Amino acid sequence: MSDTLTAASTLAGRGIRLSRRNLDAVITSMMLPIMLMLVFVYLFGGAIDTGTRYVTYVVPGVLVLCAGFGAASTALSVSEDMRLGVVDRFRTLDIGGTPFLAGHVAAAVTRNALSTTLVLGAAFVIGFRPTASAGGWLAAIGLLLAYITAVSWLSAAIGLVTRTPEAAGAVTFFMMFLPYPSSAFVPIETMPSWLHGFAEHQPVTPLIESMRGLLLDRPVGDSPWIALGWCTGLLALAVAASGFLFRLRTR
């Protein structure tokens, strides 16, 4: 167990060092959510009635969108390692699939924590004023980290399925698209009726509703437990699938 943790932490450091050499992609993943937030707040926000200031409404959705952008890079990194045969070198060092994938996921969570902090800082600059208690902040951060870990591991599994980094990027697009048909940017009631069922019951809606309520110190109902259930289920599915796919690709 200690050998696995040591290998995973070493590979996480490798992933972070590789990110520092690919700064343009990292900066893009950080700047794009901020640009989208500015567009929604200053161009569309005045025309959308959410019953509160639009910047207050939209920031939780942008944070989840940012998490999706950051997690998608995991699929590209894993796919690139598989394509270049880096995994074969790791296997000669007796490094298995679990530490290899855990290292990629840990690096993704670290990158995501940095980009989320920057997005939140930009939100403060344009007027976002949360009223959460210390407990509310901890619960909101915990839920977001659970989501980031789940989607990062899911991206790692996608990186094992796809044969090229380009294909991995294309597949993860659907994951990045998920916040749009949810309550992230507009109330679900304003969407076409045929879309309500999906928008209300897809994974990111309870997460966004939980973060919105926790950060603004409002009642959240069962949303945090539903969000945590989605994250746990996705993580369990992704870990099982990635273990199977790793053995299939490297046998």
GROMACS .gro file of C-alpha atoms in nm:
model
  251
    1MET     CA    1   0.000   0.000   0.000
    2SER     CA    2   0.279   0.243   0.090
    3ASP     CA    3   0.457   0.160  -0.238
    4THR     CA    4   0.137   0.242  -0.429
    5LEU     CA    5   0.097   0.576  -0.250
    6THR     CA    6   0.464   0.662  -0.307
    7ALA     CA    7   0.438   0.580  -0.678
    8ALA     CA    8   0.111   0.776  -0.711
    9SER     CA    9   0.256   1.085  -0.541
   10THR     CA   10   0.569   1.066  -0.758
   11LEU     CA   11   0.359   1.042  -1.074
   12ALA     CA   12   0.136   1.327  -0.953
   13GLY     CA   13   0.450   1.542  -0.927
   14ARG     CA   14   0.541   1.436  -1.279
   15GLY     CA   15   0.196   1.542  -1.402
   16ILE     CA   16   0.229   1.884  -1.240
   17ARG     CA   17   0.577   1.934  -1.389
   18LEU     CA   18   0.442   1.842  -1.733
   19SER     CA   19   0.164   2.100  -1.686
   20ARG     CA   20   0.426   2.369  -1.615
   21ARG     CA   21   0.583   2.287  -1.954
   22ASN     CA   22   0.244   2.320  -2.125
   23LEU     CA   23   0.146   2.655  -1.981
   24ASP     CA   24  -0.062   2.764  -2.281
   25ALA     CA   25  -0.310   2.480  -2.228
   26VAL     CA   26  -0.320   2.545  -1.853
   27ILE     CA   27  -0.379   2.918  -1.900
   28THR     CA   28  -0.652   2.846  -2.155
   29SER     CA   29  -0.832   2.611  -1.915
   30MET     CA   30  -0.818   2.887  -1.650
   31MET     CA   31  -0.906   3.184  -1.869
   32LEU     CA   32  -1.193   3.029  -2.067
   33PRO     CA   33  -1.427   2.991  -1.764
   34ILE     CA   34  -1.344   3.349  -1.659
   35MET     CA   35  -1.420   3.478  -2.009
   36LEU     CA   36  -1.748   3.284  -2.019
   37MET     CA   37  -1.841   3.427  -1.677
   38LEU     CA   38  -1.776   3.781  -1.801
   39VAL     CA   39  -1.980   3.718  -2.116
   40PHE     CA   40  -2.277   3.579  -1.925
   41VAL     CA   41  -2.270   3.848  -1.656
   42TYR     CA   42  -2.214   4.155  -1.874
   43LEU     CA   43  -2.374   4.054  -2.208
   44PHE     CA   44  -2.658   3.818  -2.116
   45GLY     CA   45  -2.712   3.876  -1.745
   46GLY     CA   46  -2.926   4.188  -1.788
   47ALA     CA   47  -3.179   3.994  -1.997
   48ILE     CA   48  -3.207   3.694  -1.763
   49ASP     CA   49  -3.439   3.712  -1.463
   50THR     CA   50  -3.315   3.488  -1.182
   51GLY     CA   51  -3.471   3.679  -0.892
   52THR     CA   52  -3.130   3.792  -0.771
   53ARG     CA   53  -2.817   3.961  -0.906
   54TYR     CA   54  -2.703   3.750  -1.202
   55VAL     CA   55  -2.341   3.731  -1.086
   56THR     CA   56  -2.466   3.582  -0.760
   57TYR     CA   57  -2.669   3.326  -0.953
   58VAL     CA   58  -2.411   3.225  -1.215
   59VAL     CA   59  -2.083   3.183  -1.019
   60PRO     CA   60  -2.156   2.830  -0.880
   61GLY     CA   61  -2.229   2.713  -1.236
   62VAL     CA   62  -1.907   2.868  -1.366
   63LEU     CA   63  -1.707   2.691  -1.093
   64VAL     CA   64  -1.854   2.357  -1.202
   65LEU     CA   65  -1.787   2.443  -1.566
   66CYS     CA   66  -1.426   2.525  -1.473
   67ALA     CA   67  -1.395   2.185  -1.305
   68GLY     CA   68  -1.508   2.016  -1.627
   69PHE     CA   69  -1.251   2.205  -1.835
   70GLY     CA   70  -0.971   2.110  -1.597
   71ALA     CA   71  -1.073   1.746  -1.571
   72ALA     CA   72  -1.083   1.708  -1.949
   73SER     CA   73  -0.706   1.761  -1.966
   74THR     CA   74  -0.664   1.432  -1.775
   75ALA     CA   75  -0.795   1.236  -2.073
   76LEU     CA   76  -0.542   1.402  -2.304
   77SER     CA   77  -0.251   1.332  -2.066
   78VAL     CA   78  -0.343   0.964  -2.020
   79SER     CA   79  -0.401   0.915  -2.393
   80GLU     CA   80  -0.064   1.076  -2.472
   81ASP     CA   81   0.118   0.850  -2.225
   82MET     CA   82  -0.048   0.543  -2.376
   83ARG     CA   83   0.036   0.654  -2.730
   84LEU     CA   84   0.403   0.724  -2.656
   85GLY     CA   85   0.460   0.398  -2.470
   86VAL     CA   86   0.543   0.570  -2.141
   87VAL     CA   87   0.328   0.316  -1.958
   88ASP     CA   88   0.550   0.030  -2.081
   89ARG     CA   89   0.849   0.197  -1.913
   90PHE     CA   90   0.649   0.237  -1.592
   91ARG     CA   91   0.557  -0.131  -1.594
   92THR     CA   92   0.925  -0.230  -1.609
   93LEU     CA   93   0.958  -0.035  -1.282
   94ASP     CA   94   0.675  -0.241  -1.133
   95ILE     CA   95   0.433   0.054  -1.140
   96GLY     CA   96   0.078  -0.070  -1.203
   97GLY     CA   97  -0.236   0.092  -1.332
   98THR     CA   98  -0.368   0.226  -1.002
   99PRO     CA   99  -0.071   0.453  -0.916
  100PHE     CA  100  -0.043   0.558  -1.282
  101LEU     CA  101  -0.405   0.672  -1.298
  102ALA     CA  102  -0.408   0.807  -0.942
  103GLY     CA  103  -0.106   1.023  -1.025
  104HIS     CA  104  -0.286   1.174  -1.323
  105VAL     CA  105  -0.601   1.236  -1.117
  106ALA     CA  106  -0.406   1.394  -0.828
  107ALA     CA  107  -0.229   1.629  -1.071
  108ALA     CA  108  -0.567   1.720  -1.227
  109VAL     CA  109  -0.720   1.795  -0.886
  110THR     CA  110  -0.422   2.020  -0.801
  111ARG     CA  111  -0.453   2.210  -1.130
  112ASN     CA  112  -0.827   2.240  -1.080
  113ALA     CA  113  -0.788   2.377  -0.729
  114LEU     CA  114  -0.565   2.654  -0.864
  115SER     CA  115  -0.794   2.741  -1.156
  116THR     CA  116  -1.104   2.735  -0.932
  117THR     CA  117  -0.934   2.976  -0.692
  118LEU     CA  118  -0.855   3.213  -0.980
  119VAL     CA  119  -1.214   3.198  -1.112
  120LEU     CA  120  -1.349   3.264  -0.764
  121GLY     CA  121  -1.111   3.559  -0.727
  122ALA     CA  122  -1.235   3.704  -1.058
  123ALA     CA  123  -1.593   3.655  -0.937
  124PHE     CA  124  -1.518   3.861  -0.625
  125VAL     CA  125  -1.378   4.138  -0.844
  126ILE     CA  126  -1.700   4.165  -1.049
  127GLY     CA  127  -1.929   4.165  -0.746
  128PHE     CA  128  -1.986   3.812  -0.619
  129ARG     CA  129  -2.048   3.839  -0.243
  130PRO     CA  130  -2.114   3.500  -0.078
  131THR     CA  131  -2.257   3.498   0.274
  132ALA     CA  132  -2.163   3.142   0.367
  133SER     CA  133  -2.059   3.039   0.715
  134ALA     CA  134  -1.732   2.849   0.768
  135GLY     CA  135  -1.930   2.525   0.759
  136GLY     CA  136  -2.099   2.629   0.436
  137TRP     CA  137  -1.765   2.703   0.273
  138LEU     CA  138  -1.621   2.368   0.382
  139ALA     CA  139  -1.928   2.180   0.253
  140ALA     CA  140  -1.923   2.364  -0.081
  141ILE     CA  141  -1.548   2.306  -0.128
  142GLY     CA  142  -1.585   1.941  -0.030
  143LEU     CA  143  -1.863   1.882  -0.283
  144LEU     CA  144  -1.666   2.056  -0.558
  145LEU     CA  145  -1.353   1.850  -0.482
  146ALA     CA  146  -1.564   1.531  -0.488
  147TYR     CA  147  -1.698   1.628  -0.831
  148ILE     CA  148  -1.351   1.719  -0.961
  149THR     CA  149  -1.210   1.385  -0.844
  150ALA     CA  150  -1.497   1.189  -1.001
  151VAL     CA  151  -1.483   1.361  -1.341
  152SER     CA  152  -1.100   1.353  -1.345
  153TRP     CA  153  -1.103   0.976  -1.294
  154LEU     CA  154  -1.377   0.947  -1.557
  155SER     CA  155  -1.153   1.145  -1.794
  156ALA     CA  156  -0.866   0.907  -1.718
  157ALA     CA  157  -1.089   0.617  -1.825
  158ILE     CA  158  -1.175   0.804  -2.146
  159GLY     CA  159  -0.803   0.853  -2.209
  160LEU     CA  160  -0.759   0.475  -2.193
  161VAL     CA  161  -1.044   0.413  -2.439
  162THR     CA  162  -0.940   0.662  -2.705
  163ARG     CA  163  -0.640   0.595  -2.927
  164THR     CA  164  -0.528   0.956  -2.979
  165PRO     CA  165  -0.526   1.275  -2.767
  166GLU     CA  166  -0.745   1.442  -3.031
  167ALA     CA  167  -1.012   1.175  -2.991
  168ALA     CA  168  -0.987   1.205  -2.611
  169GLY     CA  169  -1.047   1.580  -2.638
  170ALA     CA  170  -1.350   1.527  -2.859
  171VAL     CA  171  -1.510   1.274  -2.621
  172THR     CA  172  -1.457   1.489  -2.312
  173PHE     CA  173  -1.641   1.774  -2.487
  174PHE     CA  174  -1.969   1.608  -2.388
  175MET     CA  175  -1.864   1.621  -2.022
  176MET     CA  176  -1.777   1.992  -2.049
  177PHE     CA  177  -2.117   2.053  -2.214
  178LEU     CA  178  -2.312   1.908  -1.918
  179PRO     CA  179  -2.350   2.235  -1.717
  180TYR     CA  180  -2.534   2.408  -2.003
  181PRO     CA  181  -2.859   2.201  -1.988
  182SER     CA  182  -2.879   2.250  -1.610
  183SER     CA  183  -2.956   2.533  -1.368
  184ALA     CA  184  -2.602   2.672  -1.412
  185PHE     CA  185  -2.683   2.976  -1.629
  186VAL     CA  186  -3.063   3.008  -1.645
  187PRO     CA  187  -3.349   2.871  -1.431
  188ILE     CA  188  -3.466   2.533  -1.555
  189GLU     CA  189  -3.825   2.666  -1.571
  190THR     CA  190  -3.723   2.887  -1.865
  191MET     CA  191  -3.611   2.587  -2.073
  192PRO     CA  192  -3.839   2.389  -2.308
  193SER     CA  193  -4.063   2.151  -2.112
  194TRP     CA  194  -3.921   1.842  -2.282
  195LEU     CA  195  -3.578   1.929  -2.137
  196HIS     CA  196  -3.690   1.970  -1.775
  197GLY     CA  197  -3.658   1.602  -1.682
  198PHE     CA  198  -3.297   1.578  -1.796
  199ALA     CA  199  -3.195   1.918  -1.660
  200GLU     CA  200  -3.342   1.849  -1.314
  201HIS     CA  201  -3.199   1.499  -1.273
  202GLN     CA  202  -2.857   1.512  -1.438
  203PRO     CA  203  -2.544   1.503  -1.214
  204VAL     CA  204  -2.440   1.870  -1.209
  205THR     CA  205  -2.779   2.027  -1.122
  206PRO     CA  206  -2.788   1.909  -0.755
  207LEU     CA  207  -2.420   2.005  -0.724
  208ILE     CA  208  -2.484   2.358  -0.852
  209GLU     CA  209  -2.798   2.398  -0.639
  210SER     CA  210  -2.604   2.280  -0.334
  211MET     CA  211  -2.314   2.519  -0.391
  212ARG     CA  212  -2.553   2.808  -0.464
  213GLY     CA  213  -2.742   2.747  -0.140
  214LEU     CA  214  -2.432   2.683   0.072
  215LEU     CA  215  -2.239   2.988  -0.053
  216LEU     CA  216  -2.541   3.215  -0.007
  217ASP     CA  217  -2.645   3.058   0.326
  218ARG     CA  218  -2.982   2.943   0.195
  219PRO     CA  219  -3.171   2.614   0.250
  220VAL     CA  220  -3.036   2.334   0.028
  221GLY     CA  221  -3.270   2.042   0.111
  222ASP     CA  222  -3.146   1.704  -0.011
  223SER     CA  223  -2.935   1.849  -0.294
  224PRO     CA  224  -2.593   1.795  -0.123
  225TRP     CA  225  -2.668   1.426  -0.056
  226ILE     CA  226  -2.793   1.374  -0.413
  227ALA     CA  227  -2.480   1.547  -0.548
  228LEU     CA  228  -2.256   1.337  -0.325
  229GLY     CA  229  -2.437   1.023  -0.441
  230TRP     CA  230  -2.375   1.113  -0.805
  231CYS     CA  231  -2.005   1.183  -0.738
  232THR     CA  232  -1.961   0.856  -0.547
  233GLY     CA  233  -2.136   0.656  -0.816
  234LEU     CA  234  -1.939   0.816  -1.100
  235LEU     CA  235  -1.611   0.766  -0.913
  236ALA     CA  236  -1.682   0.400  -0.841
  237LEU     CA  237  -1.781   0.341  -1.205
  238ALA     CA  238  -1.474   0.527  -1.335
  239VAL     CA  239  -1.229   0.343  -1.106
  240ALA     CA  240  -1.371   0.003  -1.201
  241ALA     CA  241  -1.380   0.086  -1.573
  242SER     CA  242  -1.030   0.235  -1.579
  243GLY     CA  243  -0.883  -0.069  -1.400
  244PHE     CA  244  -1.041  -0.302  -1.657
  245LEU     CA  245  -0.939  -0.081  -1.951
  246PHE     CA  246  -0.581  -0.047  -1.827
  247ARG     CA  247  -0.540  -0.426  -1.808
  248LEU     CA  248  -0.699  -0.458  -2.153
  249ARG     CA  249  -0.468  -0.197  -2.313
  250THR     CA  250  -0.145  -0.322  -2.153
  251ARG     CA  251  -0.174  -0.700  -2.163
   0.00000   0.00000   0.00000
